[in-house]
Amino acid sequence: MKIYLFIVSLFISLSSFAQNISAQVDEIIHREMKTRRIPGAQIAVVQNGKIVLSKSYGIANVQDQIAVTNNTIFPLNSNTKIFTGVAVMQLVEQGKIKLEAPVNTYLDGLPAEWHKITIDQLLTHISGLPDMLKLFDPVTGNVGPLRTEEAIFEKLKISPMEFKTGEQFSYNQTNYYILGKIIEKLTHQSFADFFEENQFKTAHLKNTVFGDSRDVIPHYAPSYSYRNFFNGKRIKEDKLVNNYYEFPDFTRTSAGLNSTSEDLANWIIALQNGKILQKSSTLDLMWSSGKFNNGKPTEWVRGWGIAKLRKNHKAFGMSGGNRSALLIYPDDHLAVIILTNLGGSAPEDFIEEIAGCYIQDIINADPLTYLRKNLQKTGYENAIDFVKAEKKKNPDFQPQEVELNNWGYRLLTTNQKKEALAVFKLNVDLYPDSWNAYDSYGEVLLKTGDKNRGIEMYKKSLDLNPDNENGKKVLKEIQTQN
């Protein structure tokens, strides 16, 4: 009888603990949905190889007031790239691809300038290739006047490189388009079929499909955004509008997937259980940085755009469309997935706070999450002083340049210019030798009307990197206007 009562008591305690965590998650999600004006969201949490939370919030289809359910399918946008990265690593395991091999090992008829670009440099966005998005319609994303893949590919081949291969990072859709072509050549099937057979079926994904606004997808959550311009005029209040977007079939290795948080959770479980990648060493290789020409580590790991390579609670993940994000904590046996239907919702800002509900120390381990939570209380204008004070208490407290830069731009997209200005100013203070930090700070200074300081920052950027073409272009435009 005593054993029975102990088991019952233990069960009640565990149930109460789980309910408490779920309530904490609800509080965060409701707060962020209200602040960011997110119509609908979906979340899943994986812990110790099992889905421990799967919840839906708000409205999937605003027009018809259809609620989000666990079967609601959301666009993944650039989260698709992690599936492509995994597909490449599957071919690495099979001995069909070598990461250090140049692309012309696998594809013929490429320009001479492309020949030395490696698979690794495509995966980590340091190739310097021209970006094919510039050839598409900027509003809809469709193929535009060139009309066909063949015409676009030929145009790409004669377009100038953006920079010398291996010298800089530039997020670029061409990289994953080329990887898609390599996958198809080596597997003798479409990349869509290869993904279906080797990832979707393996992980038993029921609601993961390729598609865009043209496709009829059951249980689909349309994508929305807020705009303060309408019919070419600025309006007083932001207006919620439908997003229309096209991902031409041949580009969908970059951004063509749609899924649910539960499907992504099951995919993560299969990935970590050795069902999708056979060797743990392959997983470790995928979740490690490439190298720039100077030997410094790349910002991306192989196929994954979020890499928190810290001492404790390291994490790998991706964000897509500024509306969805996921993070995997391999050492903590934890993963969090957040999907929303609002472009600009940036769930990567609060995803680690969700993870902190399960492992509290994660919040303190991530400088950006810790910084964000405190600046919301003390004011963004105090960012530099706050970081200096924290560093005195903890010398290891060091928000990363790339994460600060990305955070600043996310603040800009939600029209939080003063907050963005403070973050970019902090980045320059922490990384005074970074040309890119000055370039970004100069950009937001111009957007907030501080022309003289903006020019000063762009000049500092060019002093540090005379090859900064963006800085040259901006300064030239300012001189022309004068």
PDB file of N, CA, C and O in Angstrom, residues 1-54:
ATOM      1  N   MET A   1       0.823  -1.208   0.000  1.00  0.00           N
ATOM      2  CA  MET A   1       0.000   0.000   0.000  1.00  0.00           C
ATOM      3  C   MET A   1       0.863   1.267   0.000  1.00  0.00           C
ATOM      4  O   MET A   1       0.588   2.241  -0.685  1.00  0.00           O
ATOM      5  N   LYS A   2       1.969   1.219   0.820  1.00  0.00           N
ATOM      6  CA  LYS A   2       2.856   2.369   0.904  1.00  0.00           C
ATOM      7  C   LYS A   2       3.508   2.649  -0.456  1.00  0.00           C
ATOM      8  O   LYS A   2       3.685   3.805  -0.849  1.00  0.00           O
ATOM      9  N   ILE A   3       3.900   1.569  -1.143  1.00  0.00           N
ATOM     10  CA  ILE A   3       4.530   1.721  -2.463  1.00  0.00           C
ATOM     11  C   ILE A   3       3.542   2.329  -3.441  1.00  0.00           C
ATOM     12  O   ILE A   3       3.879   3.225  -4.216  1.00  0.00           O
ATOM     13  N   TYR A   4       2.294   1.862  -3.377  1.00  0.00           N
ATOM     14  CA  TYR A   4       1.245   2.393  -4.257  1.00  0.00           C
ATOM     15  C   TYR A   4       1.044   3.883  -4.014  1.00  0.00           C
ATOM     16  O   TYR A   4       0.966   4.681  -4.948  1.00  0.00           O
ATOM     17  N   LEU A   5       0.958   4.266  -2.739  1.00  0.00           N
ATOM     18  CA  LEU A   5       0.765   5.678  -2.406  1.00  0.00           C
ATOM     19  C   LEU A   5       1.951   6.525  -2.847  1.00  0.00           C
ATOM     20  O   LEU A   5       1.786   7.668  -3.288  1.00  0.00           O
ATOM     21  N   PHE A   6       3.157   5.945  -2.725  1.00  0.00           N
ATOM     22  CA  PHE A   6       4.362   6.673  -3.166  1.00  0.00           C
ATOM     23  C   PHE A   6       4.317   6.913  -4.670  1.00  0.00           C
ATOM     24  O   PHE A   6       4.633   8.009  -5.145  1.00  0.00           O
ATOM     25  N   ILE A   7       3.926   5.884  -5.430  1.00  0.00           N
ATOM     26  CA  ILE A   7       3.855   6.004  -6.890  1.00  0.00           C
ATOM     27  C   ILE A   7       2.812   7.038  -7.289  1.00  0.00           C
ATOM     28  O   ILE A   7       3.046   7.867  -8.169  1.00  0.00           O
ATOM     29  N   VAL A   8       1.655   6.996  -6.620  1.00  0.00           N
ATOM     30  CA  VAL A   8       0.595   7.969  -6.902  1.00  0.00           C
ATOM     31  C   VAL A   8       1.081   9.379  -6.596  1.00  0.00           C
ATOM     32  O   VAL A   8       0.874  10.319  -7.372  1.00  0.00           O
ATOM     33  N   SER A   9       1.761   9.527  -5.463  1.00  0.00           N
ATOM     34  CA  SER A   9       2.281  10.835  -5.063  1.00  0.00           C
ATOM     35  C   SER A   9       3.314  11.347  -6.056  1.00  0.00           C
ATOM     36  O   SER A   9       3.318  12.535  -6.417  1.00  0.00           O
ATOM     37  N   LEU A  10       4.178  10.431  -6.499  1.00  0.00           N
ATOM     38  CA  LEU A  10       5.206  10.804  -7.479  1.00  0.00           C
ATOM     39  C   LEU A  10       4.569  11.221  -8.794  1.00  0.00           C
ATOM     40  O   LEU A  10       4.974  12.227  -9.409  1.00  0.00           O
ATOM     41  N   PHE A  11       3.562  10.486  -9.227  1.00  0.00           N
ATOM     42  CA  PHE A  11       2.862  10.812 -10.473  1.00  0.00           C
ATOM     43  C   PHE A  11       2.212  12.187 -10.390  1.00  0.00           C
ATOM     44  O   PHE A  11       2.288  12.993 -11.312  1.00  0.00           O
ATOM     45  N   ILE A  12       1.573  12.469  -9.254  1.00  0.00           N
ATOM     46  CA  ILE A  12       0.918  13.765  -9.071  1.00  0.00           C
ATOM     47  C   ILE A  12       1.954  14.884  -9.090  1.00  0.00           C
ATOM     48  O   ILE A  12       1.736  15.941  -9.684  1.00  0.00           O
ATOM     49  N   SER A  13       3.097  14.647  -8.453  1.00  0.00           N
ATOM     50  CA  SER A  13       4.160  15.659  -8.411  1.00  0.00           C
ATOM     51  C   SER A  13       4.700  15.945  -9.804  1.00  0.00           C
ATOM     52  O   SER A  13       4.897  17.111 -10.177  1.00  0.00           O
ATOM     53  N   LEU A  14       4.946  14.877 -10.564  1.00  0.00           N
ATOM     54  CA  LEU A  14       5.458  15.045 -11.924  1.00  0.00           C
ATOM     55  C   LEU A  14       4.438  15.751 -12.805  1.00  0.00           C
ATOM     56  O   LEU A  14       4.793  16.606 -13.627  1.00  0.00           O
ATOM     57  N   SER A  15       3.172  15.378 -12.642  1.00  0.00           N
ATOM     58  CA  SER A  15       2.107  16.012 -13.422  1.00  0.00           C
ATOM     59  C   SER A  15       2.005  17.489 -13.095  1.00  0.00           C
ATOM     60  O   SER A  15       1.850  18.333 -13.976  1.00  0.00           O
ATOM     61  N   SER A  16       2.111  17.806 -11.805  1.00  0.00           N
ATOM     62  CA  SER A  16       2.046  19.201 -11.370  1.00  0.00           C
ATOM     63  C   SER A  16       3.228  19.992 -11.920  1.00  0.00           C
ATOM     64  O   SER A  16       3.077  21.141 -12.340  1.00  0.00           O
ATOM     65  N   PHE A  17       4.420  19.376 -11.935  1.00  0.00           N
ATOM     66  CA  PHE A  17       5.623  20.026 -12.452  1.00  0.00           C
ATOM     67  C   PHE A  17       5.467  20.326 -13.944  1.00  0.00           C
ATOM     68  O   PHE A  17       5.786  21.423 -14.404  1.00  0.00           O
ATOM     69  N   ALA A  18       4.943  19.349 -14.692  1.00  0.00           N
ATOM     70  CA  ALA A  18       4.733  19.527 -16.131  1.00  0.00           C
ATOM     71  C   ALA A  18       3.724  20.628 -16.402  1.00  0.00           C
ATOM     72  O   ALA A  18       3.897  21.440 -17.314  1.00  0.00           O
ATOM     73  N   GLN A  19       2.655  20.663 -15.593  1.00  0.00           N
ATOM     74  CA  GLN A  19       1.642  21.706 -15.757  1.00  0.00           C
ATOM     75  C   GLN A  19       2.216  23.082 -15.469  1.00  0.00           C
ATOM     76  O   GLN A  19       1.881  24.062 -16.124  1.00  0.00           O
ATOM     77  N   ASN A  20       3.111  23.155 -14.482  1.00  0.00           N
ATOM     78  CA  ASN A  20       3.744  24.420 -14.145  1.00  0.00           C
ATOM     79  C   ASN A  20       4.607  24.928 -15.293  1.00  0.00           C
ATOM     80  O   ASN A  20       4.580  26.120 -15.641  1.00  0.00           O
ATOM     81  N   ILE A  21       5.375  24.027 -15.912  1.00  0.00           N
ATOM     82  CA  ILE A  21       6.204  24.394 -17.062  1.00  0.00           C
ATOM     83  C   ILE A  21       5.327  24.850 -18.219  1.00  0.00           C
ATOM     84  O   ILE A  21       5.604  25.865 -18.866  1.00  0.00           O
ATOM     85  N   SER A  22       4.252  24.103 -18.461  1.00  0.00           N
ATOM     86  CA  SER A  22       3.343  24.463 -19.545  1.00  0.00           C
ATOM     87  C   SER A  22       2.748  25.849 -19.322  1.00  0.00           C
ATOM     88  O   SER A  22       2.607  26.634 -20.264  1.00  0.00           O
ATOM     89  N   ALA A  23       2.444  26.175 -18.065  1.00  0.00           N
ATOM     90  CA  ALA A  23       1.894  27.488 -17.741  1.00  0.00           C
ATOM     91  C   ALA A  23       2.931  28.582 -17.988  1.00  0.00           C
ATOM     92  O   ALA A  23       2.598  29.671 -18.473  1.00  0.00           O
ATOM     93  N   GLN A  24       4.206  28.297 -17.688  1.00  0.00           N
ATOM     94  CA  GLN A  24       5.281  29.262 -17.950  1.00  0.00           C
ATOM     95  C   GLN A  24       5.417  29.519 -19.448  1.00  0.00           C
ATOM     96  O   GLN A  24       5.593  30.665 -19.882  1.00  0.00           O
ATOM     97  N   VAL A  25       5.357  28.439 -20.224  1.00  0.00           N
ATOM     98  CA  VAL A  25       5.441  28.567 -21.675  1.00  0.00           C
ATOM     99  C   VAL A  25       4.267  29.398 -22.193  1.00  0.00           C
ATOM    100  O   VAL A  25       4.447  30.308 -23.016  1.00  0.00           O
ATOM    101  N   ASP A  26       3.066  29.091 -21.704  1.00  0.00           N
ATOM    102  CA  ASP A  26       1.876  29.858 -22.112  1.00  0.00           C
ATOM    103  C   ASP A  26       2.061  31.349 -21.846  1.00  0.00           C
ATOM    104  O   ASP A  26       1.718  32.194 -22.680  1.00  0.00           O
ATOM    105  N   GLU A  27       2.591  31.663 -20.677  1.00  0.00           N
ATOM    106  CA  GLU A  27       2.775  33.071 -20.304  1.00  0.00           C
ATOM    107  C   GLU A  27       3.700  33.781 -21.290  1.00  0.00           C
ATOM    108  O   GLU A  27       3.422  34.902 -21.732  1.00  0.00           O
ATOM    109  N   ILE A  28       4.803  33.122 -21.656  1.00  0.00           N
ATOM    110  CA  ILE A  28       5.754  33.715 -22.598  1.00  0.00           C
ATOM    111  C   ILE A  28       5.124  33.876 -23.974  1.00  0.00           C
ATOM    112  O   ILE A  28       5.210  34.939 -24.601  1.00  0.00           O
ATOM    113  N   ILE A  29       4.472  32.820 -24.454  1.00  0.00           N
ATOM    114  CA  ILE A  29       3.870  32.857 -25.790  1.00  0.00           C
ATOM    115  C   ILE A  29       2.780  33.921 -25.869  1.00  0.00           C
ATOM    116  O   ILE A  29       2.725  34.718 -26.816  1.00  0.00           O
ATOM    117  N   HIS A  30       1.915  33.969 -24.872  1.00  0.00           N
ATOM    118  CA  HIS A  30       0.840  34.972 -24.875  1.00  0.00           C
ATOM    119  C   HIS A  30       1.414  36.385 -24.827  1.00  0.00           C
ATOM    120  O   HIS A  30       0.916  37.293 -25.503  1.00  0.00           O
ATOM    121  N   ARG A  31       2.448  36.583 -24.012  1.00  0.00           N
ATOM    122  CA  ARG A  31       3.087  37.900 -23.930  1.00  0.00           C
ATOM    123  C   ARG A  31       3.664  38.324 -25.273  1.00  0.00           C
ATOM    124  O   ARG A  31       3.454  39.450 -25.737  1.00  0.00           O
ATOM    125  N   GLU A  32       4.395  37.418 -25.901  1.00  0.00           N
ATOM    126  CA  GLU A  32       5.049  37.748 -27.167  1.00  0.00           C
ATOM    127  C   GLU A  32       4.041  37.898 -28.305  1.00  0.00           C
ATOM    128  O   GLU A  32       4.207  38.749 -29.175  1.00  0.00           O
ATOM    129  N   MET A  33       2.987  37.084 -28.301  1.00  0.00           N
ATOM    130  CA  MET A  33       1.952  37.225 -29.322  1.00  0.00           C
ATOM    131  C   MET A  33       1.270  38.578 -29.209  1.00  0.00           C
ATOM    132  O   MET A  33       0.975  39.227 -30.225  1.00  0.00           O
ATOM    133  N   LYS A  34       1.046  39.020 -27.970  1.00  0.00           N
ATOM    134  CA  LYS A  34       0.410  40.324 -27.764  1.00  0.00           C
ATOM    135  C   LYS A  34       1.351  41.453 -28.190  1.00  0.00           C
ATOM    136  O   LYS A  34       0.951  42.379 -28.917  1.00  0.00           O
ATOM    137  N   THR A  35       2.603  41.393 -27.760  1.00  0.00           N
ATOM    138  CA  THR A  35       3.574  42.445 -28.061  1.00  0.00           C
ATOM    139  C   THR A  35       3.848  42.542 -29.561  1.00  0.00           C
ATOM    140  O   THR A  35       3.901  43.639 -30.127  1.00  0.00           O
ATOM    141  N   ARG A  36       3.989  41.382 -30.206  1.00  0.00           N
ATOM    142  CA  ARG A  36       4.360  41.347 -31.621  1.00  0.00           C
ATOM    143  C   ARG A  36       3.151  41.277 -32.546  1.00  0.00           C
ATOM    144  O   ARG A  36       3.302  41.257 -33.762  1.00  0.00           O
ATOM    145  N   ARG A  37       1.975  41.191 -31.951  1.00  0.00           N
ATOM    146  CA  ARG A  37       0.705  41.128 -32.693  1.00  0.00           C
ATOM    147  C   ARG A  37       0.677  39.936 -33.644  1.00  0.00           C
ATOM    148  O   ARG A  37       0.335  40.028 -34.805  1.00  0.00           O
ATOM    149  N   ILE A  38       1.042  38.780 -33.103  1.00  0.00           N
ATOM    150  CA  ILE A  38       1.080  37.536 -33.878  1.00  0.00           C
ATOM    151  C   ILE A  38      -0.318  36.914 -33.893  1.00  0.00           C
ATOM    152  O   ILE A  38      -0.874  36.617 -32.838  1.00  0.00           O
ATOM    153  N   PRO A  39      -0.901  36.684 -35.084  1.00  0.00           N
ATOM    154  CA  PRO A  39      -2.242  36.070 -35.119  1.00  0.00           C
ATOM    155  C   PRO A  39      -2.253  34.641 -34.580  1.00  0.00           C
ATOM    156  O   PRO A  39      -3.120  34.292 -33.768  1.00  0.00           O
ATOM    157  N   GLY A  40      -1.318  33.800 -35.055  1.00  0.00           N
ATOM    158  CA  GLY A  40      -1.349  32.397 -34.669  1.00  0.00           C
ATOM    159  C   GLY A  40       0.036  31.802 -34.519  1.00  0.00           C
ATOM    160  O   GLY A  40       0.987  32.229 -35.167  1.00  0.00           O
ATOM    161  N   ALA A  41       0.143  30.800 -33.650  1.00  0.00           N
ATOM    162  CA  ALA A  41       1.436  30.171 -33.398  1.00  0.00           C
ATOM    163  C   ALA A  41       1.255  28.709 -33.010  1.00  0.00           C
ATOM    164  O   ALA A  41       0.171  28.283 -32.587  1.00  0.00           O
ATOM    165  N   GLN A  42       2.360  27.994 -33.119  1.00  0.00           N
ATOM    166  CA  GLN A  42       2.389  26.572 -32.794  1.00  0.00           C
ATOM    167  C   GLN A  42       3.748  26.300 -32.148  1.00  0.00           C
ATOM    168  O   GLN A  42       4.758  26.864 -32.572  1.00  0.00           O
ATOM    169  N   ILE A  43       3.765  25.458 -31.145  1.00  0.00           N
ATOM    170  CA  ILE A  43       5.031  25.165 -30.469  1.00  0.00           C
ATOM    171  C   ILE A  43       5.123  23.686 -30.153  1.00  0.00           C
ATOM    172  O   ILE A  43       4.111  23.027 -29.876  1.00  0.00           O
ATOM    173  N   ALA A  44       6.330  23.148 -30.222  1.00  0.00           N
ATOM    174  CA  ALA A  44       6.594  21.780 -29.774  1.00  0.00           C
ATOM    175  C   ALA A  44       7.936  21.768 -29.056  1.00  0.00           C
ATOM    176  O   ALA A  44       8.857  22.507 -29.427  1.00  0.00           O
ATOM    177  N   VAL A  45       8.016  20.949 -28.019  1.00  0.00           N
ATOM    178  CA  VAL A  45       9.258  20.791 -27.264  1.00  0.00           C
ATOM    179  C   VAL A  45       9.596  19.309 -27.196  1.00  0.00           C
ATOM    180  O   VAL A  45       8.731  18.479 -26.904  1.00  0.00           O
ATOM    181  N   VAL A  46      10.850  18.985 -27.493  1.00  0.00           N
ATOM    182  CA  VAL A  46      11.360  17.618 -27.403  1.00  0.00           C
ATOM    183  C   VAL A  46      12.318  17.554 -26.223  1.00  0.00           C
ATOM    184  O   VAL A  46      13.220  18.392 -26.099  1.00  0.00           O
ATOM    185  N   GLN A  47      12.118  16.577 -25.356  1.00  0.00           N
ATOM    186  CA  GLN A  47      13.044  16.384 -24.246  1.00  0.00           C
ATOM    187  C   GLN A  47      13.291  14.895 -24.061  1.00  0.00           C
ATOM    188  O   GLN A  47      12.353  14.096 -24.019  1.00  0.00           O
ATOM    189  N   ASN A  48      14.559  14.540 -24.024  1.00  0.00           N
ATOM    190  CA  ASN A  48      14.964  13.136 -23.858  1.00  0.00           C
ATOM    191  C   ASN A  48      14.310  12.223 -24.899  1.00  0.00           C
ATOM    192  O   ASN A  48      13.845  11.119 -24.591  1.00  0.00           O
ATOM    193  N   GLY A  49      14.265  12.715 -26.132  1.00  0.00           N
ATOM    194  CA  GLY A  49      13.796  11.895 -27.241  1.00  0.00           C
ATOM    195  C   GLY A  49      12.295  11.765 -27.373  1.00  0.00           C
ATOM    196  O   GLY A  49      11.812  10.956 -28.165  1.00  0.00           O
ATOM    197  N   LYS A  50      11.538  12.553 -26.609  1.00  0.00           N
ATOM    198  CA  LYS A  50      10.077  12.489 -26.673  1.00  0.00           C
ATOM    199  C   LYS A  50       9.488  13.892 -26.779  1.00  0.00           C
ATOM    200  O   LYS A  50      10.061  14.854 -26.274  1.00  0.00           O
ATOM    201  N   ILE A  51       8.333  13.985 -27.427  1.00  0.00           N
ATOM    202  CA  ILE A  51       7.624  15.261 -27.476  1.00  0.00           C
ATOM    203  C   ILE A  51       6.915  15.450 -26.140  1.00  0.00           C
ATOM    204  O   ILE A  51       5.996  14.707 -25.801  1.00  0.00           O
ATOM    205  N   VAL A  52       7.362  16.451 -25.377  1.00  0.00           N
ATOM    206  CA  VAL A  52       6.792  16.678 -24.042  1.00  0.00           C
ATOM    207  C   VAL A  52       5.790  17.826 -24.033  1.00  0.00           C
ATOM    208  O   VAL A  52       5.065  18.013 -23.052  1.00  0.00           O
ATOM    209  N   LEU A  53       5.768  18.594 -25.133  1.00  0.00           N
ATOM    210  CA  LEU A  53       4.786  19.674 -25.241  1.00  0.00           C
ATOM    211  C   LEU A  53       4.467  19.909 -26.701  1.00  0.00           C
ATOM    212  O   LEU A  53       5.368  19.980 -27.537  1.00  0.00           O
ATOM    213  N   SER A  54       3.190  20.016 -26.999  1.00  0.00           N
ATOM    214  CA  SER A  54       2.737  20.369 -28.346  1.00  0.00           C
ATOM    215  C   SER A  54       1.469  21.192 -28.192  1.00  0.00           C
ATOM    216  O   SER A  54       0.436  20.672 -27.761  1.00  0.00           O
TER     217      SER A  54
END
